[in-house]
């Protein structure tokens, strides 16, 4: 008796099993040809585009927020996240915030900032990056290489002192190993990594969007930090900039300005290539 | 193994294989204690309340679809197989509950090429290197002198220690670091400045094994509970 029930059970399971196997069509295959239309950009082109966005964002943040904000009494500090420090992120930490946000997105893009004379010893280039940085300092041209170990296409771009604030802050920083930076100097380089050698239009837009979202994320973190200020005067957050007084733009206003400043170059690329 | 062109035969064998696999999976899943049965060991500190899906996310498609896809793959009518059952657990799984913006060793920073050599010794790019799951512990790498791989050139301005960092490093006292510093910087506590006030190594080892936290209980971030995690997923 027991055996028969067991047999019936098994037969039943086999029947159901085979029916379901036949009736459902399997996981849709990610067909390489149909899922993405042709790859239109090389990884070098895309990294160049996103690094231009980065230059604009970084300069805008440094000049309009940090530079002008300081004249209004706003503070920016390497320990800005600590509870007892009421300050905003330094430009380098703003960039690291963007990089962290990108890492959390589904876009497989890596972003780092380093130098040969870093304020923070942990940012010092070694190995391959140090060698290529020497070349970048000579002609400010980007350098590309393939990171065999991690199988990532890698690009390095000059990080130039584009605002007075860059120079004065680094020269006056007590941990800076170099104190004679000048406007226009190559102070360091950004390093970017991406796994594929070419990208579709959609993937390219995703890369650019993840950078923009990173900007908004870290900027919002800064605004959240301000909400928790107890001792310092809080700037008014709206559509005005620090140049006009104790104001800060909202994340939308900030991103809008970045887009206006950078869109021409990027759009030109996206439109003419397609 | 199969003769090229004998499509019929391949389909037949595929069908049989499907039935057998389908059957075994069904039978297995209906076992009452399947969860326990598959698990490879007791959960780590703090994870006792989590269910398997919190880290072992379902791979794409439902189980039957996966089975069929893999059979098609096996008999050659499909270019790629799919992950069976679950996907590999990665750092992304951990960060869904342990995202700590102030982590002083954020895993992603170590993907930069210049950490190449360090990462060969201690792969700080992923949590699982130091917190392998299913071992009823807190920290798995007990030999805690790996700070040497990245902090060899450390210079501390106005060093407050009675024996300076420089001297500690020259004397290769790499085991002392963790006796003063927590790794992630998530604890709010006074870092000692005298070697005699350091946390004894035995206490550190007990902490790694799942014991009391010698850096104190005042933390900046606590992991999301399962219900908080689900809520966060639903809000996405």
Tab-separated table of C-alpha atoms in Angstrom:
chain	number	residue	atom	x	y	z
A	1	UNK	CA	0.000	0.000	0.000
A	2	UNK	CA	2.644	2.377	1.122
A	3	UNK	CA	4.637	1.591	-1.994
A	4	UNK	CA	1.725	2.310	-4.285
A	5	UNK	CA	1.031	5.713	-2.783
A	6	UNK	CA	4.694	6.493	-3.111
A	7	UNK	CA	4.617	5.381	-6.735
A	8	UNK	CA	1.535	7.494	-7.458
A	9	UNK	CA	3.169	10.445	-5.789
A	10	UNK	CA	6.237	10.082	-7.911
A	11	UNK	CA	4.246	9.669	-11.099
A	12	UNK	CA	2.267	12.756	-10.213
A	13	UNK	CA	5.411	14.761	-9.619
A	14	UNK	CA	6.944	13.580	-12.876
A	15	UNK	CA	3.772	14.504	-14.750
A	16	UNK	CA	3.593	17.983	-13.265
A	17	UNK	CA	7.306	18.395	-13.677
A	18	UNK	CA	7.325	17.583	-17.354
A	19	UNK	CA	4.250	19.672	-18.067
A	20	UNK	CA	5.757	22.717	-16.457
A	21	UNK	CA	9.020	22.100	-18.220
A	22	UNK	CA	7.331	22.066	-21.568
A	23	UNK	CA	4.845	24.807	-20.921
A	24	UNK	CA	7.057	27.576	-19.688
A	25	UNK	CA	9.555	28.881	-22.102
A	26	UNK	CA	12.684	29.138	-20.009
A	27	UNK	CA	14.452	32.293	-18.960
A	28	UNK	CA	14.477	34.723	-21.857
A	29	UNK	CA	17.934	34.569	-23.318
A	30	UNK	CA	19.888	37.774	-23.378
A	31	UNK	CA	20.434	37.825	-27.049
A	32	UNK	CA	23.510	39.823	-27.771
A	33	UNK	CA	22.314	41.102	-31.100
A	34	UNK	CA	18.804	42.114	-30.062
A	35	UNK	CA	19.301	43.217	-26.426
A	36	UNK	CA	21.629	46.049	-27.306
A	37	UNK	CA	21.712	47.788	-30.591
A	38	UNK	CA	25.128	48.177	-32.090
A	39	UNK	CA	27.882	49.474	-29.887
A	40	UNK	CA	28.546	52.974	-31.052
A	41	UNK	CA	31.127	54.334	-28.628
A	42	UNK	CA	34.541	53.085	-27.655
A	43	UNK	CA	35.196	52.927	-23.935
A	44	UNK	CA	37.799	55.695	-24.353
A	45	UNK	CA	35.215	58.043	-25.834
A	46	UNK	CA	32.719	57.380	-23.077
A	47	UNK	CA	35.253	57.832	-20.300
A	48	UNK	CA	36.332	61.065	-21.916
A	49	UNK	CA	32.739	62.289	-21.950
A	50	UNK	CA	32.091	61.437	-18.333
A	51	UNK	CA	35.437	62.890	-17.249
A	52	UNK	CA	34.441	66.197	-18.903
A	53	UNK	CA	31.239	66.168	-16.866
A	54	UNK	CA	33.394	65.524	-13.845
A	55	UNK	CA	35.651	68.490	-14.631
A	56	UNK	CA	32.661	70.798	-14.891
A	57	UNK	CA	31.009	69.471	-11.740
A	58	UNK	CA	34.240	69.653	-9.781
A	59	UNK	CA	35.079	73.181	-10.854
A	60	UNK	CA	31.532	74.400	-10.232
A	61	UNK	CA	31.462	72.866	-6.771
A	62	UNK	CA	34.925	74.212	-5.905
A	63	UNK	CA	34.370	77.737	-7.202
A	64	UNK	CA	30.693	78.428	-6.602
A	65	UNK	CA	30.063	76.391	-3.439
A	66	UNK	CA	33.398	75.992	-1.589
A	67	UNK	CA	35.165	79.169	-2.794
A	68	UNK	CA	32.201	81.534	-2.479
A	69	UNK	CA	30.711	79.658	0.481
A	70	UNK	CA	33.859	80.235	2.504
A	71	UNK	CA	33.508	83.991	2.045
A	72	UNK	CA	30.049	83.615	3.628
A	73	UNK	CA	31.515	81.766	6.589
A	74	UNK	CA	30.558	78.270	5.437
A	75	UNK	CA	33.004	75.521	6.399
A	76	UNK	CA	34.396	72.588	4.415
A	77	UNK	CA	36.409	69.894	6.107
A	78	UNK	CA	37.985	66.459	5.577
A	79	UNK	CA	36.127	65.247	8.657
A	80	UNK	CA	32.791	66.644	7.454
A	81	UNK	CA	30.995	63.378	8.224
A	82	UNK	CA	32.014	63.353	11.880
A	83	UNK	CA	29.156	64.257	14.212
A	84	UNK	CA	30.988	67.062	15.981
A	85	UNK	CA	32.171	68.717	12.746
A	86	UNK	CA	29.641	71.088	11.163
A	87	UNK	CA	30.977	71.407	7.632
A	88	UNK	CA	30.538	70.363	4.027
A	89	UNK	CA	32.650	67.960	1.952
A	90	UNK	CA	35.936	69.143	0.430
A	91	UNK	CA	36.082	68.883	-3.373
A	92	UNK	CA	38.062	65.615	-3.212
A	93	UNK	CA	35.554	64.102	-0.818
A	94	UNK	CA	32.678	65.353	-2.962
A	95	UNK	CA	34.256	63.384	-5.797
A	96	UNK	CA	34.667	60.337	-3.570
A	97	UNK	CA	30.983	60.641	-2.681
A	98	UNK	CA	30.087	60.583	-6.377
A	99	UNK	CA	32.327	57.535	-6.838
A	100	UNK	CA	30.682	55.714	-3.929
A	101	UNK	CA	27.233	56.360	-5.323
A	102	UNK	CA	28.259	55.093	-8.776
A	103	UNK	CA	29.624	51.921	-7.147
A	104	UNK	CA	26.201	51.288	-5.656
A	105	UNK	CA	24.466	51.735	-9.008
A	106	UNK	CA	24.205	48.898	-11.508
A	107	UNK	CA	26.638	50.721	-13.820
A	108	UNK	CA	30.063	49.020	-13.546
A	109	UNK	CA	32.082	52.247	-13.522
A	110	UNK	CA	34.955	52.931	-11.109
A	111	UNK	CA	36.303	56.406	-10.253
A	112	UNK	CA	39.312	57.402	-8.104
A	113	UNK	CA	41.445	60.471	-7.442
A	114	UNK	CA	45.165	60.432	-6.728
A	115	UNK	CA	48.383	62.431	-6.969
A	116	UNK	CA	52.167	62.239	-6.616
A	117	UNK	CA	52.162	64.930	-3.910
A	118	UNK	CA	48.950	64.123	-2.063
A	119	UNK	CA	47.594	65.851	1.025
A	120	UNK	CA	46.375	62.434	2.090
A	121	UNK	CA	49.185	59.876	1.878
A	122	UNK	CA	46.559	57.237	1.089
A	123	UNK	CA	45.990	58.965	-2.284
A	124	UNK	CA	49.553	58.549	-3.543
A	125	UNK	CA	49.982	56.847	-6.909
A	126	UNK	CA	52.206	53.783	-7.089
A	127	UNK	CA	53.087	51.328	-9.865
A	128	UNK	CA	51.514	51.709	-13.280
A	129	UNK	CA	49.444	54.728	-12.265
A	130	UNK	CA	52.567	56.562	-11.055
A	131	UNK	CA	54.352	55.906	-14.365
A	132	UNK	CA	51.441	57.122	-16.479
A	133	UNK	CA	50.914	60.144	-14.270
A	134	UNK	CA	54.407	61.335	-15.174
A	135	UNK	CA	53.298	61.430	-18.824
A	136	UNK	CA	50.059	63.207	-17.993
A	137	UNK	CA	51.995	65.937	-16.229
A	138	UNK	CA	54.034	66.526	-19.399
A	139	UNK	CA	51.238	67.060	-21.905
A	140	UNK	CA	47.951	66.804	-19.945
A	141	UNK	CA	46.798	64.145	-22.424
A	142	UNK	CA	44.714	61.242	-21.100
A	143	UNK	CA	46.367	57.822	-20.702
A	144	UNK	CA	44.658	54.502	-21.327
A	145	UNK	CA	45.600	50.976	-20.280
A	146	UNK	CA	44.055	47.596	-19.729
A	147	UNK	CA	44.120	46.402	-16.127
A	148	UNK	CA	44.827	42.713	-16.792
A	149	UNK	CA	44.247	41.547	-13.249
A	150	UNK	CA	40.772	42.982	-12.916
A	151	UNK	CA	40.053	42.855	-16.662
A	152	UNK	CA	39.080	46.515	-16.722
A	153	UNK	CA	39.656	49.198	-19.316
A	154	UNK	CA	41.309	52.044	-17.469
A	155	UNK	CA	41.744	55.719	-18.280
A	156	UNK	CA	43.539	58.487	-16.427
A	157	UNK	CA	42.767	62.193	-16.905
A	158	UNK	CA	44.618	65.232	-15.601
A	159	UNK	CA	43.068	66.936	-12.576
A	160	UNK	CA	44.023	70.551	-13.092
A	161	UNK	CA	44.017	73.400	-10.580
A	162	UNK	CA	41.091	75.225	-12.177
A	163	UNK	CA	40.229	77.535	-9.289
A	164	UNK	CA	42.199	79.641	-6.828
A	165	UNK	CA	40.675	77.648	-4.008
A	166	UNK	CA	42.484	74.490	-5.204
A	167	UNK	CA	45.854	76.146	-4.915
A	168	UNK	CA	45.416	78.078	-1.683
A	169	UNK	CA	43.844	75.217	0.202
A	170	UNK	CA	46.494	72.657	-0.813
A	171	UNK	CA	49.412	75.040	-0.286
A	172	UNK	CA	48.186	75.936	3.195
A	173	UNK	CA	47.267	72.411	4.260
A	174	UNK	CA	49.620	71.241	7.020
A	175	UNK	CA	49.812	67.724	5.586
A	176	UNK	CA	50.550	68.836	2.028
A	177	UNK	CA	54.003	67.674	0.870
A	178	UNK	CA	54.059	70.444	-1.775
A	179	UNK	CA	53.313	74.074	-1.053
A	180	UNK	CA	53.987	75.850	-4.358
A	181	UNK	CA	51.000	74.734	-6.469
A	182	UNK	CA	49.968	77.284	-9.097
A	183	UNK	CA	46.756	77.836	-11.036
A	184	UNK	CA	46.757	75.538	-14.075
A	185	UNK	CA	49.080	72.901	-12.512
A	186	UNK	CA	48.249	69.245	-12.914
A	187	UNK	CA	47.584	68.500	-9.257
A	188	UNK	CA	46.590	64.899	-9.741
A	189	UNK	CA	44.581	62.599	-11.977
A	190	UNK	CA	41.249	60.856	-11.955
A	191	UNK	CA	41.321	57.138	-12.775
A	192	UNK	CA	38.267	55.583	-14.433
A	193	UNK	CA	37.525	51.914	-15.073
A	194	UNK	CA	34.935	50.072	-17.138
A	195	UNK	CA	34.709	46.383	-18.112
A	196	UNK	CA	33.723	46.606	-21.799
A	197	UNK	CA	35.697	47.985	-24.738
A	198	UNK	CA	32.657	49.491	-26.454
A	199	UNK	CA	29.264	50.730	-25.335
A	200	UNK	CA	25.829	51.032	-26.872
A	201	UNK	CA	24.015	54.340	-26.868
A	202	UNK	CA	21.923	53.129	-23.936
A	203	UNK	CA	24.946	52.051	-21.910
A	204	UNK	CA	26.635	55.373	-22.589
A	205	UNK	CA	23.649	57.307	-21.332
A	206	UNK	CA	23.551	55.016	-18.284
A	207	UNK	CA	27.180	55.895	-17.498
A	208	UNK	CA	26.484	59.620	-17.773
A	209	UNK	CA	23.312	59.296	-15.714
A	210	UNK	CA	25.033	57.378	-12.948
A	211	UNK	CA	27.589	60.162	-12.685
A	212	UNK	CA	24.826	62.783	-12.504
A	213	UNK	CA	22.939	60.757	-9.910
A	214	UNK	CA	26.152	60.477	-7.891
A	215	UNK	CA	26.424	64.270	-7.890
A	216	UNK	CA	22.883	64.603	-6.586
A	217	UNK	CA	23.428	61.889	-3.938
A	218	UNK	CA	26.509	63.446	-2.373
A	219	UNK	CA	25.061	66.948	-2.629
A	220	UNK	CA	21.908	65.749	-0.838
A	221	UNK	CA	24.102	64.188	1.858
A	222	UNK	CA	25.675	67.595	2.340
A	223	UNK	CA	22.266	69.266	2.636
A	224	UNK	CA	21.186	66.574	5.134
A	225	UNK	CA	24.318	67.243	7.165
A	226	UNK	CA	23.375	70.937	7.290
A	227	UNK	CA	19.947	70.061	8.717
A	228	UNK	CA	21.733	68.564	11.740
A	229	UNK	CA	23.883	71.663	12.395
A	230	UNK	CA	23.467	72.896	15.960
A	231	UNK	CA	26.136	75.540	16.465
A	232	UNK	CA	26.553	77.016	12.971
A	233	UNK	CA	24.179	79.259	11.101
A	234	UNK	CA	22.310	77.266	8.443
A	235	UNK	CA	22.339	78.623	4.902
A	236	UNK	CA	18.983	79.078	3.172
A	237	UNK	CA	18.500	76.363	0.577
A	238	UNK	CA	16.681	77.346	-2.613
A	239	UNK	CA	17.516	78.788	-5.998
A	240	UNK	CA	20.230	81.202	-4.828
A	241	UNK	CA	24.007	80.609	-4.711
A	242	UNK	CA	26.573	81.498	-2.016
A	243	UNK	CA	27.791	84.428	-4.129
A	244	UNK	CA	24.542	86.216	-3.187
A	245	UNK	CA	24.743	85.607	0.553
A	246	UNK	CA	24.203	82.773	3.033
A	247	UNK	CA	22.462	80.627	0.433
A	248	UNK	CA	22.937	77.212	-1.139
A	249	UNK	CA	21.242	75.934	-4.279
A	250	UNK	CA	19.034	72.853	-4.049
A	251	UNK	CA	20.359	69.660	-5.635
A	252	UNK	CA	18.157	70.274	-8.690
A	253	UNK	CA	19.455	73.795	-9.175
A	254	UNK	CA	23.033	72.586	-8.785
A	255	UNK	CA	22.637	69.723	-11.259
A	256	UNK	CA	20.864	72.033	-13.678
A	257	UNK	CA	23.874	74.321	-13.768
A	258	UNK	CA	26.211	71.378	-14.308
A	259	UNK	CA	24.059	70.286	-17.223
A	260	UNK	CA	24.025	73.735	-18.755
A	261	UNK	CA	27.791	74.050	-18.458
A	262	UNK	CA	28.687	70.580	-19.708
A	263	UNK	CA	25.868	69.613	-21.980
A	264	UNK	CA	27.244	71.271	-25.061
A	265	UNK	CA	30.360	69.075	-25.275
A	266	UNK	CA	28.584	65.892	-24.314
A	267	UNK	CA	25.557	66.514	-26.513
A	268	UNK	CA	27.766	67.243	-29.470
A	269	UNK	CA	29.292	63.830	-28.997
A	270	UNK	CA	26.047	61.992	-28.464
A	271	UNK	CA	24.310	63.620	-31.394
A	272	UNK	CA	26.996	63.535	-34.043
A	273	UNK	CA	28.054	59.974	-33.297
A	274	UNK	CA	24.591	58.540	-33.517
B	1	UNK	CA	29.205	13.197	-27.221
B	2	UNK	CA	26.171	13.834	-29.454
B	3	UNK	CA	26.275	13.259	-33.127
B	4	UNK	CA	26.010	16.550	-34.925
B	5	UNK	CA	22.698	16.871	-36.674
B	6	UNK	CA	20.823	14.239	-34.746
B	7	UNK	CA	18.521	16.879	-33.351
B	8	UNK	CA	15.786	14.363	-32.579
B	9	UNK	CA	18.040	12.309	-30.375
B	10	UNK	CA	19.288	15.385	-28.557
B	11	UNK	CA	15.776	16.546	-27.896
B	12	UNK	CA	14.878	13.133	-26.568
B	13	UNK	CA	17.806	12.953	-24.205
B	14	UNK	CA	17.155	16.534	-23.153
B	15	UNK	CA	13.568	15.633	-22.389
B	16	UNK	CA	14.535	12.668	-20.253
B	17	UNK	CA	17.156	14.689	-18.424
B	18	UNK	CA	14.537	17.380	-17.819
B	19	UNK	CA	12.127	14.933	-16.274
B	20	UNK	CA	14.786	13.479	-14.024
B	21	UNK	CA	16.121	16.825	-12.884
B	22	UNK	CA	12.633	18.247	-12.550
B	23	UNK	CA	11.637	15.334	-10.411
B	24	UNK	CA	14.643	15.479	-8.147
B	25	UNK	CA	14.291	19.202	-7.607
B	26	UNK	CA	10.617	18.881	-6.789
B	27	UNK	CA	11.232	16.026	-4.427
B	28	UNK	CA	14.040	17.907	-2.758
B	29	UNK	CA	12.095	21.099	-2.329
B	30	UNK	CA	9.158	19.299	-0.762
B	31	UNK	CA	11.411	17.926	1.940
B	32	UNK	CA	10.382	19.647	5.105
B	33	UNK	CA	13.746	20.765	6.346
B	34	UNK	CA	15.167	21.727	2.970
B	35	UNK	CA	16.395	25.038	4.376
B	36	UNK	CA	18.406	23.444	7.124
B	37	UNK	CA	19.430	20.607	4.923
B	38	UNK	CA	21.169	22.763	2.357
B	39	UNK	CA	22.708	25.187	4.799
B	40	UNK	CA	26.381	24.555	5.403
B	41	UNK	CA	26.662	25.801	8.974
B	42	UNK	CA	25.230	28.017	11.711
B	43	UNK	CA	24.833	31.721	10.908
B	44	UNK	CA	27.357	34.395	11.953
B	45	UNK	CA	26.927	36.893	14.781
B	46	UNK	CA	23.853	39.065	14.265
B	47	UNK	CA	22.492	36.994	11.378
B	48	UNK	CA	20.570	34.361	13.308
B	49	UNK	CA	17.232	35.982	12.478
B	50	UNK	CA	17.835	36.314	8.737
B	51	UNK	CA	16.263	33.969	6.215
B	52	UNK	CA	18.259	32.571	3.347
B	53	UNK	CA	16.857	34.908	0.682
B	54	UNK	CA	18.318	37.929	2.504
B	55	UNK	CA	21.652	36.985	0.936
B	56	UNK	CA	20.891	34.226	-1.559
B	57	UNK	CA	18.738	36.166	-3.998
B	58	UNK	CA	16.890	34.153	-6.601
B	59	UNK	CA	18.613	34.045	-9.906
B	60	UNK	CA	16.747	35.322	-12.920
B	61	UNK	CA	13.533	33.436	-13.729
B	62	UNK	CA	11.679	30.916	-11.614
B	63	UNK	CA	13.055	27.522	-10.823
B	64	UNK	CA	11.318	25.727	-13.674
B	65	UNK	CA	12.544	28.292	-16.164
B	66	UNK	CA	16.066	27.904	-14.862
B	67	UNK	CA	15.905	24.163	-15.193
B	68	UNK	CA	14.676	24.363	-18.721
B	69	UNK	CA	17.232	26.937	-19.711
B	70	UNK	CA	20.053	24.865	-18.325
B	71	UNK	CA	18.834	21.785	-20.120
B	72	UNK	CA	18.661	23.679	-23.371
B	73	UNK	CA	22.164	24.859	-22.625
B	74	UNK	CA	23.324	21.307	-21.922
B	75	UNK	CA	21.922	19.969	-25.186
B	76	UNK	CA	23.327	22.861	-27.127
B	77	UNK	CA	20.185	24.723	-28.160
B	78	UNK	CA	21.108	27.729	-26.055
B	79	UNK	CA	24.264	29.755	-25.885
B	80	UNK	CA	24.539	30.402	-22.160
B	81	UNK	CA	23.418	28.616	-19.014
B	82	UNK	CA	21.782	30.440	-16.110
B	83	UNK	CA	22.616	30.328	-12.393
B	84	UNK	CA	20.784	27.512	-10.718
B	85	UNK	CA	18.734	28.432	-7.675
B	86	UNK	CA	20.644	31.400	-6.386
B	87	UNK	CA	23.285	33.838	-7.465
B	88	UNK	CA	26.643	34.124	-5.738
B	89	UNK	CA	26.632	36.218	-2.594
B	90	UNK	CA	28.571	39.416	-3.251
B	91	UNK	CA	29.504	42.568	-1.417
B	92	UNK	CA	26.333	44.150	-2.864
B	93	UNK	CA	24.220	41.787	-0.765
B	94	UNK	CA	26.008	42.849	2.409
B	95	UNK	CA	25.773	46.551	1.559
B	96	UNK	CA	21.996	46.320	1.214
B	97	UNK	CA	21.935	46.152	5.016
B	98	UNK	CA	25.372	47.430	6.014
B	99	UNK	CA	25.836	50.523	3.868
B	100	UNK	CA	27.987	52.789	6.024
B	101	UNK	CA	28.983	56.059	4.417
B	102	UNK	CA	31.682	56.642	7.036
B	103	UNK	CA	33.468	53.278	6.575
B	104	UNK	CA	37.166	54.131	6.728
B	105	UNK	CA	37.920	51.074	4.611
B	106	UNK	CA	35.148	51.248	2.024
B	107	UNK	CA	35.521	48.109	-0.089
B	108	UNK	CA	35.227	49.848	-3.452
B	109	UNK	CA	38.348	51.966	-2.955
B	110	UNK	CA	40.533	48.897	-3.135
B	111	UNK	CA	39.590	48.165	-6.746
B	112	UNK	CA	41.894	50.983	-7.770
B	113	UNK	CA	44.915	49.518	-9.590
B	114	UNK	CA	47.409	50.840	-7.038
B	115	UNK	CA	46.072	48.423	-4.395
B	116	UNK	CA	46.908	45.538	-6.720
B	117	UNK	CA	49.662	44.080	-4.555
B	118	UNK	CA	47.809	44.637	-1.274
B	119	UNK	CA	44.668	42.980	-2.574
B	120	UNK	CA	46.654	39.877	-3.521
B	121	UNK	CA	47.481	39.479	0.171
B	122	UNK	CA	44.161	40.588	1.653
B	123	UNK	CA	41.249	41.147	-0.702
B	124	UNK	CA	39.555	44.085	0.979
B	125	UNK	CA	37.305	44.550	-2.063
B	126	UNK	CA	34.801	42.094	-0.667
B	127	UNK	CA	33.411	41.528	2.822
B	128	UNK	CA	33.511	37.751	2.531
B	129	UNK	CA	37.315	37.734	2.708
B	130	UNK	CA	37.096	38.700	6.371
B	131	UNK	CA	33.507	37.661	7.196
B	132	UNK	CA	32.874	34.296	5.599
B	133	UNK	CA	29.298	33.278	6.445
B	134	UNK	CA	27.919	30.091	8.027
B	135	UNK	CA	30.708	29.748	10.588
B	136	UNK	CA	28.999	31.077	13.725
B	137	UNK	CA	31.550	33.851	14.157
B	138	UNK	CA	31.994	37.578	13.602
B	139	UNK	CA	35.346	37.923	11.852
B	140	UNK	CA	36.981	35.007	10.009
B	141	UNK	CA	40.522	36.257	9.394
B	142	UNK	CA	42.046	35.895	12.835
B	143	UNK	CA	45.607	36.816	11.898
B	144	UNK	CA	45.121	40.533	12.165
B	145	UNK	CA	48.532	41.832	11.094
B	146	UNK	CA	47.376	42.503	7.516
B	147	UNK	CA	47.415	46.271	8.135
B	148	UNK	CA	51.049	45.940	7.000
B	149	UNK	CA	49.917	45.636	3.378
B	150	UNK	CA	48.685	49.221	3.196
B	151	UNK	CA	49.942	51.210	6.168
B	152	UNK	CA	53.675	50.647	5.894
B	153	UNK	CA	54.373	54.312	5.010
B	154	UNK	CA	52.041	55.723	7.648
B	155	UNK	CA	52.976	59.099	9.084
B	156	UNK	CA	50.838	60.456	11.913
B	157	UNK	CA	51.045	64.218	12.463
B	158	UNK	CA	51.768	65.160	16.104
B	159	UNK	CA	51.620	61.520	17.053
B	160	UNK	CA	49.886	61.251	20.449
B	161	UNK	CA	51.199	57.753	21.294
B	162	UNK	CA	53.719	56.960	24.038
B	163	UNK	CA	55.431	54.686	21.507
B	164	UNK	CA	54.947	56.419	18.183
B	165	UNK	CA	53.337	54.823	15.133
B	166	UNK	CA	56.686	55.204	13.425
B	167	UNK	CA	58.393	53.122	16.111
B	168	UNK	CA	55.620	50.541	16.144
B	169	UNK	CA	55.994	50.127	12.395
B	170	UNK	CA	59.787	49.928	12.518
B	171	UNK	CA	59.449	47.208	15.143
B	172	UNK	CA	56.803	45.503	12.961
B	173	UNK	CA	54.242	45.527	15.758
B	174	UNK	CA	51.393	44.975	13.309
B	175	UNK	CA	49.279	43.049	15.778
B	176	UNK	CA	48.972	46.117	18.021
B	177	UNK	CA	46.966	48.152	15.496
B	178	UNK	CA	43.659	46.349	16.083
B	179	UNK	CA	44.211	46.577	19.831
B	180	UNK	CA	43.581	50.317	19.524
B	181	UNK	CA	41.702	50.796	16.235
B	182	UNK	CA	38.492	49.139	15.129
B	183	UNK	CA	38.659	48.274	11.438
B	184	UNK	CA	35.619	50.072	10.040
B	185	UNK	CA	35.581	53.074	12.370
B	186	UNK	CA	31.927	52.423	13.247
B	187	UNK	CA	32.403	52.578	17.016
B	188	UNK	CA	32.252	55.810	18.997
B	189	UNK	CA	35.006	55.444	21.587
B	190	UNK	CA	38.197	57.055	22.839
B	191	UNK	CA	41.180	55.579	21.005
B	192	UNK	CA	43.853	54.815	23.646
B	193	UNK	CA	47.199	56.612	23.440
B	194	UNK	CA	49.262	54.360	25.715
B	195	UNK	CA	50.379	50.850	24.904
B	196	UNK	CA	49.417	49.718	28.397
B	197	UNK	CA	45.761	50.681	27.753
B	198	UNK	CA	45.370	48.558	24.640
B	199	UNK	CA	42.746	45.812	24.382
B	200	UNK	CA	44.339	42.418	25.151
B	201	UNK	CA	44.672	40.126	22.126
B	202	UNK	CA	42.634	37.407	23.841
B	203	UNK	CA	39.675	39.775	24.113
B	204	UNK	CA	40.021	40.703	20.434
B	205	UNK	CA	40.038	37.027	19.453
B	206	UNK	CA	36.930	36.388	21.560
B	207	UNK	CA	35.215	39.328	19.822
B	208	UNK	CA	36.082	37.891	16.417
B	209	UNK	CA	34.625	34.552	17.500
B	210	UNK	CA	31.308	36.231	18.354
B	211	UNK	CA	31.920	37.413	21.919
B	212	UNK	CA	31.465	40.771	23.613
B	213	UNK	CA	32.449	43.901	21.672
B	214	UNK	CA	35.525	45.464	23.374
B	215	UNK	CA	35.183	48.700	21.358
B	216	UNK	CA	31.860	49.297	23.118
B	217	UNK	CA	28.225	49.209	22.059
B	218	UNK	CA	27.941	52.843	20.985
B	219	UNK	CA	27.901	52.500	17.194
B	220	UNK	CA	27.069	54.907	14.408
B	221	UNK	CA	25.350	52.337	12.188
B	222	UNK	CA	23.501	49.089	12.911
B	223	UNK	CA	22.605	46.592	10.168
B	224	UNK	CA	19.044	46.666	8.803
B	225	UNK	CA	16.778	43.963	10.206
B	226	UNK	CA	15.064	41.643	7.767
B	227	UNK	CA	11.825	43.641	7.875
B	228	UNK	CA	13.636	46.961	7.392
B	229	UNK	CA	15.508	45.409	4.485
B	230	UNK	CA	12.268	44.180	2.858
B	231	UNK	CA	10.682	47.566	3.351
B	232	UNK	CA	13.643	49.224	1.650
B	233	UNK	CA	13.385	46.820	-1.299
B	234	UNK	CA	9.690	47.564	-1.675
B	235	UNK	CA	10.352	51.269	-1.725
B	236	UNK	CA	12.711	50.957	-4.663
